[in-house]
Structures are given as structure tokens and as C-alpha cells.
Short mmCIF file of C-alpha atoms in Angstrom, two decimals:
data_model
loop_
_atom_site.label_atom_id
_atom_site.label_comp_id
_atom_site.label_asym_id
_atom_site.label_seq_id
_atom_site.Cartn_x
_atom_site.Cartn_y
_atom_site.Cartn_z
CA UNK A 1 0.00 0.00 0.00
CA UNK A 2 0.87 3.66 -0.09
CA UNK A 3 1.63 3.94 3.59
CA UNK A 4 1.90 2.04 6.85
CA UNK A 5 -1.52 0.98 8.03
CA UNK A 6 -2.36 0.23 11.65
CA UNK A 7 -5.51 -1.20 13.13
CA UNK A 8 -7.49 -0.59 15.16
CA UNK A 9 -7.03 3.18 15.48
CA UNK A 10 -8.46 3.11 18.98
CA UNK A 11 -8.75 0.29 21.48
CA UNK A 12 -10.24 0.34 24.94
CA UNK A 13 -9.41 -2.69 27.03
CA UNK A 14 -10.39 -3.69 30.51
CA UNK A 15 -7.48 -4.33 32.83
CA UNK A 16 -6.42 -7.94 32.47
CA UNK A 17 -7.70 -8.30 28.93
CA UNK A 18 -5.44 -9.41 26.08
CA UNK A 19 -5.12 -7.15 23.01
CA UNK A 20 -3.63 -7.53 19.54
CA UNK A 21 -2.50 -4.59 17.45
CA UNK A 22 -1.89 -4.98 13.73
CA UNK A 23 0.59 -3.29 11.41
CA UNK A 24 0.63 -3.49 7.61
CA UNK A 25 3.96 -2.05 6.45
CA UNK A 26 4.71 -0.59 3.05
CA UNK A 27 5.01 -3.40 0.54
CA UNK A 28 8.60 -4.49 0.12
CA UNK A 29 9.89 -2.86 3.29
CA UNK A 30 12.08 -5.41 5.01
CA UNK A 31 12.48 -3.53 8.28
CA UNK A 32 9.63 -3.08 10.71
CA UNK A 33 9.68 -1.33 14.06
CA UNK A 34 7.27 -0.92 16.96
CA UNK A 35 7.36 2.10 19.23
CA UNK A 36 5.38 3.05 22.32
CA UNK A 37 4.47 6.70 22.85
CA UNK A 38 3.14 7.69 26.23
CA UNK A 39 1.18 10.90 26.59
CA UNK A 40 3.48 13.92 26.31
CA UNK A 41 6.53 11.82 25.52
CA UNK A 42 8.55 10.92 22.49
CA UNK A 43 8.25 7.45 20.99
CA UNK A 44 10.28 4.74 22.68
CA UNK A 45 11.62 1.69 20.90
CA UNK A 46 9.97 -1.65 21.55
CA UNK A 47 11.17 -4.12 18.93
CA UNK A 48 12.60 -4.52 15.43
CA UNK A 49 12.11 -7.07 12.66
CA UNK A 50 14.11 -7.65 9.53
CA UNK A 51 11.82 -9.71 7.34
CA UNK A 52 10.41 -12.37 9.67
CA UNK A 53 13.32 -12.33 12.07
CA UNK A 54 12.92 -10.41 15.31
CA UNK A 55 16.44 -9.02 15.67
CA UNK A 56 15.94 -6.79 18.67
CA UNK A 57 13.29 -6.95 21.37
CA UNK A 58 15.22 -5.13 24.03
CA UNK A 59 12.57 -2.43 24.38
CA UNK A 60 9.65 -4.67 25.26
CA UNK A 61 8.75 -3.62 28.82
CA UNK A 62 7.73 -7.02 30.13
CA UNK A 63 7.08 -10.58 29.11
CA UNK A 64 3.42 -9.61 28.67
CA UNK A 65 4.45 -7.98 25.39
CA UNK A 66 4.98 -10.17 22.37
CA UNK A 67 5.46 -9.29 18.70
CA UNK A 68 5.53 -11.42 15.60
CA UNK A 69 5.91 -11.09 11.85
CA UNK A 70 5.59 -14.66 10.63
CA UNK A 71 5.70 -14.04 6.88
CA UNK A 72 7.87 -10.98 6.85
CA UNK A 73 5.07 -8.55 6.06
CA UNK A 74 2.18 -7.95 8.49
CA UNK A 75 3.16 -7.70 12.14
CA UNK A 76 1.12 -8.10 15.31
CA UNK A 77 1.95 -6.69 18.71
CA UNK A 78 0.20 -8.60 21.46
CA UNK A 79 -0.16 -7.45 25.03
CA UNK A 80 -1.37 -9.98 27.55
CA UNK A 81 -3.14 -9.15 30.81
CA UNK A 82 -3.14 -5.42 30.06
CA UNK A 83 -2.36 -2.97 32.85
CA UNK A 84 -3.16 0.72 33.12
CA UNK A 85 0.47 1.64 32.50
CA UNK A 86 0.16 0.04 29.06
CA UNK A 87 -2.08 2.91 27.97
CA UNK A 88 -0.24 4.66 25.16
CA UNK A 89 -0.12 5.11 21.42
CA UNK A 90 1.61 2.22 19.70
CA UNK A 91 3.35 3.25 16.51
CA UNK A 92 4.55 0.99 13.76
CA UNK A 93 7.13 2.06 11.20
CA UNK A 94 8.77 0.42 8.23
CA UNK A 95 11.83 1.03 6.13
CA UNK A 96 13.42 -0.31 2.99
CA UNK A 97 16.68 -0.82 4.76
CA UNK A 98 17.71 -0.74 8.40
CA UNK A 99 16.05 2.58 8.98
CA UNK A 100 18.88 5.00 8.49
CA UNK A 101 17.06 6.71 5.67
CA UNK A 102 14.18 7.39 7.97
CA UNK A 103 11.13 5.37 8.81
CA UNK A 104 7.61 5.74 7.47
CA UNK A 105 5.30 5.73 10.43
CA UNK A 106 1.71 4.60 10.68
CA UNK A 107 -0.92 6.70 12.45
CA UNK A 108 -0.74 4.49 15.50
CA UNK A 109 -3.16 2.63 17.72
CA UNK A 110 -4.26 4.46 20.85
CA UNK A 111 -4.71 1.91 23.62
CA UNK A 112 -6.59 2.88 26.74
CA UNK A 113 -6.72 0.39 29.60
CA UNK A 114 -9.54 1.00 32.06
CA UNK B 1 24.52 6.25 25.95
CA UNK B 2 22.73 8.04 23.20
CA UNK B 3 20.23 10.73 24.08
CA UNK B 4 18.39 13.64 22.57
CA UNK B 5 17.33 16.76 24.45
CA UNK B 6 14.70 19.21 23.32
CA UNK B 7 14.86 21.95 25.96
CA UNK B 8 11.69 23.74 24.90
CA UNK B 9 8.52 21.87 25.82
CA UNK B 10 6.23 24.44 24.23
CA UNK B 11 6.76 27.39 21.88
CA UNK B 12 4.27 29.97 20.66
CA UNK B 13 4.95 32.09 17.59
CA UNK B 14 2.93 34.46 15.47
CA UNK B 15 2.05 33.48 11.96
CA UNK B 16 4.70 34.84 9.60
CA UNK B 17 7.37 34.99 12.28
CA UNK B 18 10.55 32.97 12.16
CA UNK B 19 10.97 29.77 14.14
CA UNK B 20 13.84 27.89 15.72
CA UNK B 21 13.40 24.64 17.63
CA UNK B 22 16.38 23.45 19.61
CA UNK B 23 17.83 19.96 19.70
CA UNK B 24 20.96 18.71 21.44
CA UNK B 25 22.27 15.20 21.19
CA UNK B 26 24.70 13.03 23.02
CA UNK B 27 26.42 10.46 20.86
CA UNK B 28 30.01 9.33 20.58
CA UNK B 29 30.37 9.10 16.84
CA UNK B 30 29.03 11.16 13.95
CA UNK B 31 25.29 10.91 14.42
CA UNK B 32 22.49 10.35 11.97
CA UNK B 33 20.00 13.07 12.90
CA UNK B 34 16.35 13.54 12.01
CA UNK B 35 13.44 15.87 12.60
CA UNK B 36 9.88 14.53 12.57
CA UNK B 37 6.56 16.34 12.88
CA UNK B 38 3.42 14.87 14.43
CA UNK B 39 -0.01 16.40 14.00
CA UNK B 40 -2.73 15.48 16.50
CA UNK B 41 -3.89 11.91 16.03
CA UNK B 42 -1.36 11.28 13.30
CA UNK B 43 1.86 9.36 12.92
CA UNK B 44 5.23 10.99 12.55
CA UNK B 45 6.23 12.57 9.26
CA UNK B 46 9.89 12.96 8.30
CA UNK B 47 10.88 16.62 7.79
CA UNK B 48 14.58 16.24 7.10
CA UNK B 49 17.69 14.22 7.94
CA UNK B 50 21.43 14.64 8.26
CA UNK B 51 24.01 11.94 7.65
CA UNK B 52 27.15 13.75 6.51
CA UNK B 53 28.38 16.48 4.20
CA UNK B 54 26.79 19.91 4.07
CA UNK B 55 25.80 20.83 7.60
CA UNK B 56 22.77 22.83 6.48
CA UNK B 57 20.04 20.51 5.27
CA UNK B 58 16.80 21.40 3.58
CA UNK B 59 13.58 19.57 4.25
CA UNK B 60 9.95 19.61 3.30
CA UNK B 61 7.47 22.39 4.04
CA UNK B 62 10.20 25.05 4.01
CA UNK B 63 12.08 23.71 7.02
CA UNK B 64 15.84 23.54 7.35
CA UNK B 65 18.23 22.40 10.06
CA UNK B 66 21.88 23.01 10.80
CA UNK B 67 24.24 20.45 12.28
CA UNK B 68 26.82 21.99 14.59
CA UNK B 69 29.27 19.41 15.89
CA UNK B 70 30.95 21.83 18.30
CA UNK B 71 27.64 22.48 20.03
CA UNK B 72 26.20 18.97 19.59
CA UNK B 73 23.13 20.62 18.15
CA UNK B 74 20.76 20.13 15.26
CA UNK B 75 18.30 23.01 15.45
CA UNK B 76 15.28 23.23 13.18
CA UNK B 77 14.39 26.53 11.55
CA UNK B 78 11.75 28.06 9.34
CA UNK B 79 11.85 31.70 8.17
CA UNK B 80 8.08 32.25 8.12
CA UNK B 81 5.68 30.05 10.05
CA UNK B 82 2.24 29.14 8.72
CA UNK B 83 -0.78 28.29 10.86
CA UNK B 84 -0.64 24.74 9.51
CA UNK B 85 2.78 24.26 11.12
CA UNK B 86 1.17 23.94 14.56
CA UNK B 87 2.12 20.43 15.69
CA UNK B 88 4.54 18.46 17.84
CA UNK B 89 8.13 18.30 16.63
CA UNK B 90 10.56 15.54 17.51
CA UNK B 91 14.29 15.43 17.05
CA UNK B 92 15.86 11.98 16.83
CA UNK B 93 19.23 10.29 16.53
CA UNK B 94 19.61 6.83 15.08
CA UNK B 95 22.17 4.27 16.08
CA UNK B 96 22.11 0.64 15.13
CA UNK B 97 18.50 -0.35 14.70
CA UNK B 98 16.96 2.23 16.94
CA UNK B 99 15.80 5.80 16.81
CA UNK B 100 16.17 7.73 20.05
CA UNK B 101 13.62 10.52 20.17
CA UNK B 102 13.53 13.66 22.24
CA UNK B 103 10.47 14.45 24.31
CA UNK B 104 9.20 16.84 21.68
CA UNK B 105 8.40 20.54 21.32
CA UNK B 106 4.79 21.58 20.92
CA UNK B 107 4.36 24.51 18.53
CA UNK B 108 1.39 26.86 18.73
CA UNK B 109 0.88 29.41 15.96
CA UNK B 110 -1.21 32.48 16.71
CA UNK B 111 -2.80 34.65 14.02
#
């Protein structure tokens, strides 16, 4: 597609519920990144894929967070047993290379845990 | 460790006035530097980037930025601000696989 598509745009989850956030990167982009943006903050790195391989997951805040990209295109970020501190905007970005030319970001998924 | 500092949390300028948003970085080697803009409810859009060479880089929407190694700065400028420039601006440095973003500067434009 023309840009990075994320769904849903908004998600309200009850505390303890599991959620899944989807990212459709630009076709052909081998690199895919997930970022978490808390209110009033800059985005913070969560994880990075090159094709289907998850090369860096050092930013995932806990083992409740899990990301996958099984076929090297669409990626899903899953959060188990959501907590209020998980409330944030989750941004996905993709790049043709390793990102040094700049990422193309999606519009994000705003997750609110109540 | 790499870090990016944007000392101004919020800036207000009049439409037509000039703009400068400050960014300081901490990085051992020559950095790859970026400026992104984020409108409410939107993702981040790349304004411009610096890798090497000419220290004054031009971007989209009339923005430019100057890399100053001696000051560890990469300030964003625009000679005449338009009302549509009101948004959040993020400076970032990339190393390895990761972007490190500053906390952002919120720009308000008054008529």
C-alpha cells in the first residue's frame, strides 16, 4: 500500500484483557519497528524485525508484550493481561533498509486500559 | 549512551514569524539526525535528515536544520511560520537499529 496501516485506530481494554495490534507495512519494506508513545513523551523503541526475524526486542517492557511477523510482512503486537500503564499510542514504522534513511510511520493505535 | 534533548517543551509564535526549535544530542560518533513532525492523532512525518556532508540541510514544508558538531546541536528553523505548522516536533538520533527521540516541542501558531 501507499503507507503504513495500523488497526485498530483506537482500542479500549479492561485491565487484564489481552489485546492484539496490527501493522501493515509498506510493501517491500524489510524492516519493521514498533514504538510506544506515552502521553506527552517521544516514541520509545519496543522491537525490530528484519523480514520475519525479530532481531531486537530489548525495548519490550515485560514478558506480557509479544510481537511477531511470521511471513515478513504484516506484524502483530500482542499485550497480555493489560495494565493501566500500558495505555499509550503504539506506533509501527517500516523502512526499505535498516532505517537509516528514515522510517515511514503509521498513524498508530491508541490503547486505553480502564 | 545516546540521548536527545529538546529543551523547549512548548513554543508559541505568530504566523509569519521565524521559528527555531532546539535539539541537542549526546552520541560518541558522527550521528544520523532527524526531525519529525506529528499532527494530532497522526503518525510521525519525516521533515529532514542529516548523515554527513553539508551541515545545512533542507527539508519539506520550508524547514531547514543546521548540524553543529561543536555544540552537539541540530536546530530546526523556518523563516516564516504558517498556521498549519502547529504540531509536535521531535528530534531523533539513530544508532544501530533504533531511533532515540527527544520528548518533543509543541508549537502553537497564533494569528
